[in-house]
Amino acid sequence: MSDSSAKPVSRRKFLKGLSQGAAAVATAGVAGGAMHAAATKPATESGEKNKVQYGMLIDLRRCIGCQACTVACKAEADVPMGVSRSWVEYVEKGRYPNVGRSFLPRLCNHCSEPHCVRVCPTGATYERPQDGLIVIDQGVCIGCLYCAQACPYDMRFLNPVTRFADKCDMCIHRVSKGLVPSCVNTCQGRARIFGDVNDPGSEIHKLIARNPVAVMRETYGTQPNVYYIGLDTTDENTRKPGQYVRVTTNKARSTKRT
Amino acid sequence: MEHHLIMWHWPMIVYLFLAGLGAGAMAVSGIVVLWGPTGEFRHRAALIARLGAFIGPLPVIIGTGLLIYELGRPFRALNLFTSNFWFMVLNPSPMNWGSWFILLFCVVATIYALTFIPWKALLSGERGERLEARSERLRAPMATVCVPLAIAMAIYTAILLAAVPARPLWHTPVLWLLFTVSAFSTGLSAIILVQRFMFRKPGAVRGAVRREDPAFRVTEYYLVSMKVLLIIAELVVIGLFIMFAHMTINSANFAVRTLLPGGEMATAFWLGVILVGLLLPAFIEGFYLLRTAVLGHEFEWPYVINVSAPIAILFGGLMLRYVIVVGGQITGPIGI
Ligand code: SF4
Ligand code: SF4
Ligand code: SF4
């Protein structure tokens, strides 16, 4: 995935104070130099409070586990066999006759305090200043996978075709043109709501304000921007003795480095 | 909840092992140069210092090469040095400043190793003598730099892993101690192993060092005692490591179960690291040490046992990196 709409120079908050000239010098030696040509500061970057922060709300009461989002993602992003950017986990629990099954759609949380960005040794993983999405500059990434070790949500993988780190990018090619991500577009239950969580007028902002919501693994301090309504935190590892819990991740899996 | 992919494979495992080994060997060499014995032991000390200095940079360079080879695009790896935000070359990622650090280590370690080359024997005439004199003058100041640098290198191999909260087995404050102690014991074992190959035959003479000298056996005795002490220290730190994780009420507690009996890494850990890597050499060498210390026997033992003890320690060091790197990746945060 090439991130053609990003402005990789201005994206770095650290370079905020530098002049454009210095910024151009900064990236002159970088591979994939074409992507580093433009250097303009987006208007949205001023003031953290009014910052655009795209995020997603998933209403688990409406999800039927149809995996249409999984398939849409696979097709949209041309995700190779054996790896997944987005998937839906099945959680089964209880003992007959008191049993339950719930679904847990998973995608990159586009965290506000992303560990993946902190550990990236090249700066290839960065936060887009214009919409707060976390993306990977494929022209800079060296494929070391330090970011994949650091993500508490196991969202990152080595793309077996490009041999660079890869993950959900919230369909930046769609959302920067005003469309919603492909998984949101395809969800028949309208379980997925996409939008700017900081915009008080947006549907997602209102739904987050009016409903009990939760994020995954909040204690890691990553401040995820993917919210869930009706998140069940039952986990195979933390279940009490005698409790039955089975989680099927439905995540494509391959350990091969091709 | 997730199944975890193993993303760092054997190149990372071997790299961590080799970097520790190189750092340990260089630290031992520097310590011997700075505080080593004089008098009748000085030739022996010089030999240990030289071997340590020669072993120092090689494993680190080979290990780093392995990692770059695994990335598949050698020149891409230069992005580590060129595409960052602080002064365009640095960023806070341990892998980023670590790359600069490894570069510095390799350069300093190579210069240090060069001061040990017997220039006089290699180059005839005045040039050889001039270089030899200069090397001898440089040696001690270089060792002063090398000892802290080597210790930092050993710690760095653990920091790289410990910096990641999402891997509870790595994210512990004990890991750096474990890797540092292991680095010292593998470094020292590598030096001892090479020496034992060199003095394989009875009556062997290398330079000013003779196998039959009483000083030879006494030094051997001290070296082996040091190694056994390091093994005991490592056992204590492993105990701390497990206890720390086990006393924690969170993911670390779950993660460490992979090492405990019944866990996925238990066989590799208890057989490879504890039994073969630590207990076996400790018992073999401890036996001969005690025989000398208590019964006053000569410190002399069969050649096979002689070389197998350090080999077992090196194997244990490699297994330790394997268990930690793989165990850290097959476990993860618990809860949703
Ligand atoms: S498409 Fe919608 S309803 Fe179907 S699994 Fe995905 S989130 Fe759930
Ligand atoms: S979910 Fe993982 S990959 Fe995505 S932004 Fe957060 S830490 Fe990074
Ligand atoms: S794999 Fe790429 S994006 Fe991930 S940490 Fe390494 S350089 Fe950064």
Coordinates of C-alpha atoms and ligand atoms in Angstrom, one line a residue:
Chain A
M1 CA 0.0 0.0 0.0
S2 CA 1.5 3.3 -0.9
D3 CA 0.3 6.2 1.0
S4 CA 0.1 8.7 -1.8
S5 CA -2.1 11.2 0.0
A6 CA 0.0 11.6 3.1
K7 CA 2.6 14.3 3.4
P8 CA 5.4 12.3 4.9
V9 CA 7.5 15.3 5.8
S10 CA 4.9 17.4 7.5
R11 CA 3.5 14.4 9.2
R12 CA 6.2 14.3 11.8
K13 CA 5.3 16.5 14.7
F14 CA 9.0 16.6 15.5
L15 CA 9.7 18.6 12.4
K16 CA 7.0 21.1 13.2
G17 CA 9.4 23.8 14.1
L18 CA 11.7 23.3 11.2
S19 CA 11.5 25.3 8.0
Q20 CA 10.5 23.6 4.8
G21 CA 14.0 23.7 3.5
A22 CA 15.4 21.9 6.5
A23 CA 12.6 19.3 6.2
A24 CA 13.5 18.7 2.6
V25 CA 17.1 18.1 3.5
A26 CA 16.0 15.8 6.3
T27 CA 14.5 13.4 3.9
A28 CA 16.8 13.8 1.0
G29 CA 18.7 10.6 1.7
V30 CA 15.7 8.4 2.3
A31 CA 14.8 5.6 0.0
G32 CA 11.5 6.2 -1.9
G33 CA 12.4 9.8 -2.2
A34 CA 9.5 10.6 -4.5
M35 CA 7.1 10.3 -1.6
H36 CA 9.0 12.9 0.4
A37 CA 8.7 15.7 -2.1
A38 CA 5.8 17.7 -0.8
A39 CA 5.9 19.6 2.5
T40 CA 2.7 21.4 3.4
K41 CA 1.2 21.7 6.8
P42 CA -2.5 20.7 6.8
A43 CA -4.8 23.2 8.5
T44 CA -6.2 20.5 10.8
E45 CA -2.9 20.1 12.6
S46 CA -3.3 23.3 14.6
G47 CA -4.7 22.7 18.1
E48 CA -4.8 19.2 19.5
K49 CA -8.4 19.6 20.6
N50 CA -9.9 20.3 17.2
K51 CA -7.7 17.7 15.6
V52 CA -9.5 15.4 13.3
Q53 CA -9.2 11.9 14.7
Y54 CA -10.8 9.2 12.6
G55 CA -12.0 6.2 14.5
M56 CA -14.6 3.5 14.5
L57 CA -17.4 2.4 16.8
I58 CA -18.5 -1.2 16.6
D59 CA -21.9 -2.0 18.0
L60 CA -21.5 -5.7 19.0
R61 CA -25.2 -6.1 19.5
R62 CA -25.7 -5.6 15.8
C63 CA -22.8 -7.8 14.6
I64 CA -23.9 -11.2 13.3
G65 CA -20.4 -12.6 12.6
C66 CA -21.0 -12.9 8.9
Q67 CA -17.3 -12.1 8.1
A68 CA -18.4 -9.8 5.2
C69 CA -16.0 -7.2 6.6
T70 CA -13.2 -9.7 6.7
V71 CA -13.7 -10.5 3.0
A72 CA -14.2 -6.9 2.0
C73 CA -10.9 -6.0 3.6
K74 CA -9.1 -8.8 2.0
A75 CA -10.3 -7.7 -1.5
E76 CA -10.0 -4.0 -1.0
A77 CA -6.4 -4.0 0.3
D78 CA -5.3 -7.0 -1.7
V79 CA -4.1 -8.7 1.4
P80 CA -2.0 -11.8 0.5
M81 CA -3.0 -15.3 1.6
G82 CA -2.0 -16.3 5.1
V83 CA -2.3 -12.9 6.7
S84 CA -5.1 -10.7 7.8
R85 CA -5.7 -7.0 8.4
S86 CA -9.2 -7.4 9.8
W87 CA -11.1 -10.4 11.1
V88 CA -14.0 -11.4 13.4
E89 CA -13.4 -13.6 16.4
Y90 CA -16.1 -15.9 17.7
V91 CA -16.4 -16.2 21.5
E92 CA -18.3 -19.2 22.8
K93 CA -19.0 -19.6 26.5
G94 CA -21.1 -21.1 29.2
R95 CA -22.5 -24.6 29.9
Y96 CA -25.6 -26.0 28.3
P97 CA -28.3 -24.8 28.7
N98 CA -26.8 -21.4 29.7
V99 CA -24.6 -20.8 26.6
G100 CA -23.7 -17.8 24.6
R101 CA -21.9 -16.8 21.5
S102 CA -20.6 -13.4 20.6
F103 CA -18.6 -11.8 17.9
L104 CA -15.6 -9.6 18.1
P105 CA -14.5 -7.7 14.9
R106 CA -10.9 -6.8 15.1
L107 CA -8.9 -4.1 13.3
C108 CA -6.0 -1.7 14.0
N109 CA -7.1 0.6 16.8
H110 CA -5.3 3.6 15.3
C111 CA -4.2 4.4 18.9
S112 CA -3.5 7.9 20.1
E113 CA -0.5 6.7 22.0
P114 CA 0.6 3.9 19.7
H115 CA 3.5 1.7 20.9
C116 CA 4.1 0.7 17.3
V117 CA 5.1 4.3 16.4
R118 CA 7.4 4.6 19.5
V119 CA 9.5 1.6 18.7
C120 CA 9.8 2.0 14.9
P121 CA 13.5 2.6 14.3
T122 CA 13.1 4.3 11.0
G123 CA 10.1 6.5 11.5
A124 CA 8.3 4.5 8.8
T125 CA 5.3 4.0 11.1
Y126 CA 3.8 7.4 11.8
E127 CA 0.6 9.2 12.8
R128 CA -1.0 11.2 9.9
P129 CA -1.4 14.7 11.2
Q130 CA -4.5 15.3 9.1
D131 CA -6.6 12.5 10.5
G132 CA -4.8 10.8 13.3
L133 CA -4.5 7.5 11.4
I134 CA -1.5 5.3 12.0
V135 CA 0.1 4.3 8.7
I136 CA 3.3 2.7 7.4
D137 CA 5.5 4.4 4.8
Q138 CA 6.4 1.5 2.6
G139 CA 9.2 3.6 1.1
V140 CA 11.0 3.8 4.5
C141 CA 10.1 0.5 6.3
I142 CA 12.9 -2.0 6.6
G143 CA 10.7 -4.9 7.7
C144 CA 12.3 -5.4 11.1
L145 CA 8.9 -6.1 12.7
Y146 CA 9.8 -4.3 15.9
C147 CA 6.4 -2.6 15.5
A148 CA 4.7 -6.0 15.3
Q149 CA 6.2 -7.0 18.7
A150 CA 5.1 -3.8 20.3
C151 CA 1.5 -3.7 19.3
P152 CA -0.6 -5.1 22.2
Y153 CA -3.3 -6.1 19.8
D154 CA -1.3 -8.3 17.4
M155 CA -2.5 -6.2 14.5
R156 CA 0.8 -6.2 12.5
F157 CA 2.3 -8.8 10.3
L158 CA 5.0 -9.2 7.6
N159 CA 3.4 -8.8 4.2
P160 CA 4.8 -11.9 2.4
V161 CA 4.7 -10.1 -0.9
T162 CA 6.3 -6.8 -0.1
R163 CA 8.3 -8.1 3.0
F164 CA 7.4 -4.9 4.8
A165 CA 5.3 -4.5 7.9
D166 CA 1.6 -4.3 7.1
K167 CA -1.7 -3.7 8.9
C168 CA -5.1 -2.1 8.6
D169 CA -4.8 1.5 7.4
M170 CA -8.5 2.3 7.8
C171 CA -8.7 2.5 4.0
I172 CA -6.9 5.9 3.8
H173 CA -7.3 5.8 0.0
R174 CA -11.1 5.8 0.6
V175 CA -11.5 8.0 3.7
S176 CA -9.3 10.7 2.3
K177 CA -11.8 11.0 -0.6
G178 CA -14.7 11.2 1.8
L179 CA -15.8 7.5 1.6
V180 CA -16.0 5.2 4.5
P181 CA -13.7 2.2 4.9
S182 CA -14.6 -0.9 3.0
C183 CA -15.6 -3.0 6.0
V184 CA -18.0 -0.2 7.1
N185 CA -19.4 0.0 3.6
T186 CA -20.1 -3.7 3.5
C187 CA -21.5 -4.3 7.0
Q188 CA -25.1 -5.3 6.5
G189 CA -26.0 -5.0 10.1
R190 CA -24.6 -1.4 10.3
A191 CA -22.6 -2.5 13.3
R192 CA -19.6 -0.4 12.2
I193 CA -19.7 3.4 12.4
F194 CA -16.8 5.4 11.0
G195 CA -16.1 9.0 11.6
D196 CA -14.2 11.8 13.4
V197 CA -14.5 11.1 17.1
N198 CA -13.4 14.6 17.9
D199 CA -16.2 16.3 15.9
P200 CA -19.2 16.9 18.2
G201 CA -21.5 16.9 15.2
S202 CA -20.5 13.4 14.0
E203 CA -22.6 10.3 14.4
I204 CA -19.7 8.4 16.0
H205 CA -19.1 11.2 18.5
K206 CA -22.7 11.2 19.6
L207 CA -22.9 7.4 19.9
I208 CA -19.8 7.3 22.0
A209 CA -21.1 10.0 24.2
R210 CA -24.5 8.4 24.7
N211 CA -23.6 4.7 25.0
P212 CA -21.5 2.7 27.4
V213 CA -18.5 2.0 25.3
A214 CA -15.2 0.2 25.9
V215 CA -11.9 -0.1 24.2
M216 CA -9.6 -3.2 24.1
R217 CA -6.8 -3.5 26.7
E218 CA -7.2 0.0 28.0
T219 CA -4.6 -0.7 30.7
Y220 CA -1.9 -0.7 28.0
G221 CA -2.3 3.1 27.8
T222 CA -2.5 3.0 24.0
Q223 CA -5.7 5.1 23.9
P224 CA -7.4 3.2 21.1
N225 CA -9.7 4.9 18.7
V226 CA -11.8 1.9 18.0
Y227 CA -14.7 1.7 20.4
Y228 CA -17.1 -1.2 21.1
I229 CA -20.6 -1.2 22.5
G230 CA -21.2 -4.4 24.4
L231 CA -17.6 -5.6 24.6
D232 CA -17.3 -8.9 26.5
T233 CA -13.9 -9.2 28.1
T234 CA -14.1 -12.9 28.7
D235 CA -10.9 -14.5 27.7
E236 CA -9.7 -18.1 27.5
N237 CA -6.7 -17.3 29.7
T238 CA -8.6 -15.5 32.4
R239 CA -11.6 -17.7 32.7
K240 CA -12.5 -19.0 36.2
P241 CA -12.1 -22.8 36.9
G242 CA -15.1 -24.7 35.6
Q243 CA -16.0 -22.0 33.1
Y244 CA -16.1 -22.9 29.5
V245 CA -14.7 -20.4 27.0
R246 CA -13.6 -21.0 23.5
V247 CA -12.3 -18.3 21.2
T248 CA -12.0 -18.9 17.4
T249 CA -10.0 -16.1 16.0
N250 CA -10.6 -16.7 12.3
K251 CA -7.4 -14.9 11.6
A252 CA -5.4 -16.2 8.7
R253 CA -2.1 -17.4 9.9
S254 CA 1.2 -18.1 8.3
T255 CA 4.6 -18.1 10.0
K256 CA 6.5 -18.4 6.7
R257 CA 8.8 -15.6 5.6
T258 CA 8.7 -15.9 1.9
Chain B
M1 CA -7.3 -14.6 22.6
E2 CA -4.9 -14.3 19.7
H3 CA -2.6 -16.9 18.4
H4 CA 0.8 -15.4 18.2
L5 CA 3.0 -15.4 15.2
I6 CA 6.7 -16.0 15.6
M7 CA 8.1 -13.0 13.9
W8 CA 11.6 -12.9 15.1
H9 CA 13.2 -16.2 14.2
W10 CA 16.7 -17.8 14.6
P11 CA 18.6 -14.8 13.2
M12 CA 17.4 -12.7 16.1
I13 CA 18.1 -15.5 18.6
V14 CA 21.6 -16.1 17.2
Y15 CA 22.2 -12.3 17.1
L16 CA 21.3 -11.8 20.7
F17 CA 23.5 -14.8 21.7
L18 CA 26.5 -13.6 19.6
A19 CA 26.3 -10.0 20.7
G20 CA 26.3 -11.1 24.3
L21 CA 29.2 -13.5 23.7
G22 CA 31.3 -10.8 22.0
A23 CA 30.5 -8.2 24.6
G24 CA 31.3 -10.7 27.4
A25 CA 34.7 -11.7 25.8
M26 CA 35.6 -8.1 25.3
A27 CA 34.7 -7.1 28.9
V28 CA 36.8 -10.0 30.2
S29 CA 39.7 -8.9 28.0
G30 CA 39.5 -5.3 29.1
I31 CA 39.2 -6.3 32.8
V32 CA 42.3 -8.5 32.5
V33 CA 44.2 -5.6 30.8
L34 CA 43.2 -3.1 33.5
W35 CA 43.3 -5.2 36.6
G36 CA 45.0 -8.4 35.5
P37 CA 47.9 -10.1 37.4
T38 CA 51.5 -9.3 36.9
G39 CA 54.7 -11.2 37.6
E40 CA 54.8 -14.9 36.6
F41 CA 51.2 -14.8 35.5
R42 CA 51.6 -11.9 33.1
H43 CA 52.1 -13.9 29.9
R44 CA 49.0 -16.0 30.7
A45 CA 47.0 -12.8 31.4
A46 CA 48.2 -11.3 28.1
L47 CA 47.0 -14.4 26.3
I48 CA 43.6 -14.2 27.8
A49 CA 43.3 -10.5 27.1
R50 CA 44.4 -11.1 23.5
L51 CA 41.9 -13.9 22.9
G52 CA 39.1 -11.9 24.4
A53 CA 40.0 -8.9 22.2
F54 CA 40.1 -11.0 19.1
I55 CA 36.8 -12.7 19.9
G56 CA 35.1 -9.4 20.8
P57 CA 34.1 -7.7 17.6
L58 CA 33.6 -10.9 15.4
P59 CA 30.4 -12.3 16.8
V60 CA 28.8 -8.9 17.0
I61 CA 29.6 -8.2 13.3
I62 CA 28.4 -11.7 12.3
G63 CA 25.2 -11.4 14.3
T64 CA 24.4 -7.9 12.9
G65 CA 25.1 -9.2 9.4
L66 CA 22.6 -12.0 10.0
L67 CA 19.9 -9.6 10.9
I68 CA 20.5 -7.4 7.9
Y69 CA 20.6 -10.5 5.7
E70 CA 17.2 -11.6 7.1
L71 CA 15.7 -8.3 6.2
G72 CA 16.5 -9.2 2.6
R73 CA 17.3 -5.6 1.5
P74 CA 20.8 -4.7 2.8
F75 CA 20.7 -1.1 1.7
R76 CA 17.2 -0.5 3.1
A77 CA 18.8 -1.1 6.5
L78 CA 20.5 2.3 6.0
N79 CA 17.2 3.9 6.7
L80 CA 18.0 3.1 10.3
F81 CA 20.5 5.9 10.2
T82 CA 19.0 8.4 7.8
S83 CA 15.3 8.7 8.1
N84 CA 14.6 10.0 11.6
F85 CA 13.4 13.0 13.3
W86 CA 16.0 14.1 15.9
F87 CA 18.7 15.8 14.0
M88 CA 17.5 13.6 11.1
V89 CA 19.4 10.6 12.4
L90 CA 18.0 9.6 15.8
N91 CA 14.7 8.6 17.2
P92 CA 13.8 7.2 20.6
S93 CA 13.3 3.6 19.4
P94 CA 15.9 1.3 21.1
M95 CA 16.5 -0.3 17.8
N96 CA 17.5 3.1 16.3
W97 CA 19.9 4.4 18.9
G98 CA 21.0 0.8 19.4
S99 CA 22.1 0.6 15.7
W100 CA 24.3 3.6 16.3
F101 CA 25.6 2.0 19.5
I102 CA 26.4 -1.3 17.7
L103 CA 28.2 0.7 15.0
L104 CA 30.3 2.4 17.7
F105 CA 30.9 -0.9 19.5
C106 CA 32.1 -2.6 16.3
V107 CA 34.5 0.3 15.5
V108 CA 35.9 0.5 19.0
A109 CA 36.2 -3.3 19.4
T110 CA 38.0 -3.6 16.1
I111 CA 40.5 -0.9 17.1
Y112 CA 41.0 -2.6 20.4
A113 CA 41.6 -5.9 18.7
L114 CA 44.1 -4.3 16.4
T115 CA 46.2 -3.2 19.4
F116 CA 46.7 -6.9 20.2
I117 CA 48.1 -7.9 16.8
P118 CA 51.7 -9.0 17.2
W119 CA 53.0 -6.3 14.7
K120 CA 56.6 -7.0 15.4
A121 CA 56.3 -10.6 14.3
L122 CA 54.2 -9.7 11.2
L123 CA 56.1 -6.7 9.9
S124 CA 59.9 -6.7 9.9
G125 CA 62.0 -3.7 10.5
E126 CA 61.2 -0.4 12.1
R127 CA 57.6 -0.2 11.1
G128 CA 56.6 -3.3 13.0
E129 CA 58.4 -2.0 16.1
R130 CA 56.8 1.4 15.9
L131 CA 53.3 -0.1 15.5
E132 CA 53.9 -2.5 18.4
A133 CA 55.0 0.3 20.7
R134 CA 52.0 2.4 19.7
S135 CA 49.6 -0.6 20.2
E136 CA 51.0 -1.2 23.7
R137 CA 50.5 2.4 24.6
L138 CA 47.0 2.4 23.3
R139 CA 45.9 -0.9 24.9
A140 CA 45.1 0.3 28.4
P141 CA 43.2 3.5 27.5
M142 CA 41.2 1.5 24.9
A143 CA 40.4 -1.1 27.6
T144 CA 39.1 1.7 29.8
V145 CA 36.6 2.6 27.1
C146 CA 35.9 -1.0 26.1
V147 CA 34.8 -2.4 29.5
P148 CA 31.9 0.0 30.0
L149 CA 31.0 -0.3 26.3
A150 CA 30.9 -4.1 26.4
I151 CA 28.7 -4.1 29.6
A152 CA 26.4 -1.6 27.9
M153 CA 26.3 -3.8 24.8
A154 CA 25.3 -6.8 26.9
I155 CA 22.6 -4.8 28.6
Y156 CA 21.4 -3.4 25.3
T157 CA 20.6 -6.9 23.9
A158 CA 18.0 -7.2 26.8
I159 CA 16.7 -3.6 26.5
L160 CA 15.8 -4.3 22.9
L161 CA 13.3 -6.9 24.1
A162 CA 12.4 -5.4 27.4
A163 CA 11.2 -2.1 25.8
V164 CA 8.0 -3.8 24.5
P165 CA 5.2 -3.9 27.0
A166 CA 3.1 -6.1 24.7
R167 CA 5.5 -9.0 25.4
P168 CA 5.1 -9.6 29.1
L169 CA 7.9 -12.2 29.3
W170 CA 10.4 -9.6 28.0
H171 CA 9.0 -6.6 29.7
T172 CA 10.6 -7.3 33.1
P173 CA 13.3 -5.4 35.0
V174 CA 15.3 -8.6 35.5
L175 CA 16.0 -9.4 31.9
W176 CA 19.0 -7.1 31.5
L177 CA 20.7 -8.8 34.5
L178 CA 20.0 -12.2 33.1
F179 CA 21.4 -11.3 29.7
T180 CA 24.4 -9.5 31.2
V181 CA 25.4 -12.4 33.4
S182 CA 24.9 -14.8 30.6
A183 CA 27.0 -12.6 28.3
F184 CA 29.9 -12.7 30.8
S185 CA 29.7 -16.5 31.2
T186 CA 29.5 -17.2 27.5
G187 CA 32.3 -14.7 26.7
L188 CA 34.5 -16.3 29.3
S189 CA 33.7 -19.8 28.1
A190 CA 34.5 -18.9 24.6
I191 CA 38.0 -17.6 25.7
I192 CA 38.5 -20.8 27.8
L193 CA 37.4 -23.0 25.0
V194 CA 39.8 -21.5 22.5
Q195 CA 42.6 -21.8 25.0
R196 CA 41.9 -25.4 25.6
F197 CA 42.1 -26.1 21.9
M198 CA 45.4 -24.2 21.8
F199 CA 46.9 -26.2 24.7
R200 CA 45.4 -29.5 23.7
K201 CA 48.6 -31.5 23.8
P202 CA 50.7 -32.0 27.0
G203 CA 53.8 -29.9 26.7
A204 CA 52.2 -27.4 24.3
V205 CA 53.9 -24.0 24.1
R206 CA 52.4 -20.9 22.7
G207 CA 54.7 -17.8 22.8
A208 CA 55.7 -17.3 26.4
V209 CA 53.0 -19.6 27.8
R210 CA 53.7 -23.3 28.5
R211 CA 51.2 -25.8 29.6
E212 CA 53.5 -27.4 32.1
D213 CA 54.1 -24.1 34.0
P214 CA 52.6 -24.1 37.5
A215 CA 51.3 -20.7 36.6
F216 CA 49.2 -22.2 33.8
R217 CA 47.3 -24.5 36.1
V218 CA 46.8 -21.9 38.8
T219 CA 45.3 -19.5 36.2
E220 CA 43.1 -22.2 34.8
Y221 CA 42.0 -22.9 38.3
Y222 CA 41.0 -19.2 38.9
L223 CA 39.3 -18.9 35.5
V224 CA 37.2 -22.0 36.1
S225 CA 36.3 -20.8 39.6
M226 CA 35.1 -17.5 38.1
K227 CA 33.0 -19.4 35.6
V228 CA 31.4 -21.5 38.3
L229 CA 30.6 -18.3 40.2
L230 CA 29.0 -16.9 37.1
I231 CA 26.9 -20.0 36.7
I232 CA 25.7 -19.7 40.3
A233 CA 24.9 -16.0 39.7
E234 CA 23.0 -16.9 36.6
L235 CA 21.0 -19.5 38.5
V236 CA 20.1 -16.9 41.1
V237 CA 19.1 -14.4 38.4
I238 CA 16.9 -17.0 36.7
G239 CA 15.3 -17.6 40.0
L240 CA 14.6 -13.9 40.4
F241 CA 13.3 -13.7 36.8
I242 CA 10.8 -16.5 37.4
M243 CA 9.9 -15.2 40.9
F244 CA 9.3 -11.7 39.6
A245 CA 7.0 -12.8 36.9
H246 CA 5.2 -15.3 39.1
M247 CA 4.6 -12.7 41.8
T248 CA 3.0 -10.4 39.3
I249 CA -0.8 -10.4 39.0
N250 CA -1.2 -9.9 35.3
S251 CA 0.0 -11.0 31.9
A252 CA 3.6 -11.6 33.1
N253 CA 2.3 -14.3 35.4
F254 CA 0.6 -16.1 32.5
A255 CA 3.6 -15.6 30.2
V256 CA 6.1 -17.2 32.6
R257 CA 4.0 -20.4 32.8
T258 CA 5.4 -21.2 29.4
L259 CA 8.7 -21.8 31.1
L260 CA 7.4 -23.7 34.1
P261 CA 6.7 -27.4 34.0
G262 CA 3.9 -28.2 31.6
G263 CA 4.5 -25.0 29.6
E264 CA 5.4 -25.0 25.9
M265 CA 9.0 -23.9 26.4
A266 CA 9.5 -26.0 29.6
T267 CA 11.6 -28.8 27.9
A268 CA 13.9 -26.3 26.2
F269 CA 14.2 -24.3 29.3
W270 CA 14.8 -27.0 32.0
L271 CA 16.8 -29.3 29.8
G272 CA 18.7 -26.9 27.6
V273 CA 19.2 -23.9 29.8
I274 CA 19.2 -25.2 33.3
L275 CA 20.5 -28.8 33.0
V276 CA 22.9 -28.7 30.1
G277 CA 23.8 -25.1 30.2
L278 CA 24.2 -24.5 33.9
L279 CA 24.0 -27.5 36.2
L280 CA 26.1 -29.9 34.1
P281 CA 29.1 -27.6 33.7
A282 CA 28.8 -26.4 37.2
F283 CA 28.9 -30.0 38.5
I284 CA 31.7 -31.1 36.3
E285 CA 33.9 -28.1 36.9
G286 CA 32.8 -27.9 40.5
F287 CA 34.0 -31.5 41.0
Y288 CA 37.5 -30.8 39.7
L289 CA 37.7 -27.5 41.6
L290 CA 36.7 -29.1 44.9
R291 CA 39.1 -32.0 44.2
T292 CA 41.9 -29.5 44.0
A293 CA 40.7 -27.2 46.8
V294 CA 39.8 -29.9 49.3
L295 CA 42.0 -32.9 48.5
G296 CA 44.9 -30.9 47.0
H297 CA 45.0 -32.8 43.7
E298 CA 46.5 -31.4 40.6
F299 CA 44.0 -29.3 38.7
E300 CA 44.1 -31.6 35.7
W301 CA 41.3 -33.3 33.9
P302 CA 40.5 -35.4 30.8
Y303 CA 40.5 -33.4 27.6
V304 CA 36.9 -34.4 26.6
I305 CA 35.5 -33.0 29.8
N306 CA 37.9 -30.1 29.5
V307 CA 36.3 -28.8 26.3
S308 CA 32.7 -30.1 26.8
A309 CA 32.1 -27.9 29.9
P310 CA 32.6 -24.6 28.0
I311 CA 30.7 -26.0 25.0
A312 CA 27.8 -26.8 27.3
I313 CA 27.8 -23.3 28.6
L314 CA 27.8 -21.8 25.1
F315 CA 24.9 -24.1 24.2
G316 CA 23.0 -23.0 27.3
G317 CA 23.5 -19.3 26.4
L318 CA 22.0 -19.9 22.9
M319 CA 19.1 -21.9 24.4
L320 CA 18.5 -19.1 26.9
R321 CA 18.1 -16.6 24.0
Y322 CA 15.9 -19.1 22.2
V323 CA 13.6 -19.7 25.1
I324 CA 13.2 -16.0 25.9
V325 CA 12.7 -14.9 22.2
V326 CA 10.3 -17.6 21.3
G327 CA 8.6 -17.8 24.7
G328 CA 8.0 -14.0 24.6
Q329 CA 6.3 -14.3 21.2
I330 CA 4.0 -17.2 21.9
T331 CA 2.7 -15.5 25.0
G332 CA 1.1 -12.1 25.1
P333 CA -1.3 -9.8 27.0
I334 CA -4.2 -11.6 28.6
G335 CA -7.7 -10.2 28.7
I336 CA -9.6 -8.4 25.9
Ligands
SF4_1 S1 -19.7 -7.2 8.3 FE1 -20.7 -6.3 10.1 S2 -22.1 -7.8 10.9 FE2 -20.7 -8.9 9.5 S3 -19.1 -9.7 10.8 FE3 -18.4 -7.7 10.0 S4 -19.0 -6.2 11.6 FE4 -20.2 -8.1 12.0
SF4_2 S1 -3.5 -1.2 17.3 FE1 -1.4 -1.7 17.3 S2 -0.7 -1.3 15.2 FE2 -2.7 -0.2 15.5 S3 -2.0 1.9 16.2 FE3 -2.4 0.6 18.0 S4 -0.4 -0.2 18.6 FE4 -0.2 0.5 16.5
SF4_3 S1 8.9 -3.2 10.3 FE1 8.9 -1.1 9.3 S2 7.2 0.0 10.3 FE2 7.7 -1.8 11.6 S3 9.2 -1.0 13.1 FE3 10.4 -1.9 11.4 S4 10.8 -0.2 10.0 FE4 9.1 0.5 11.4

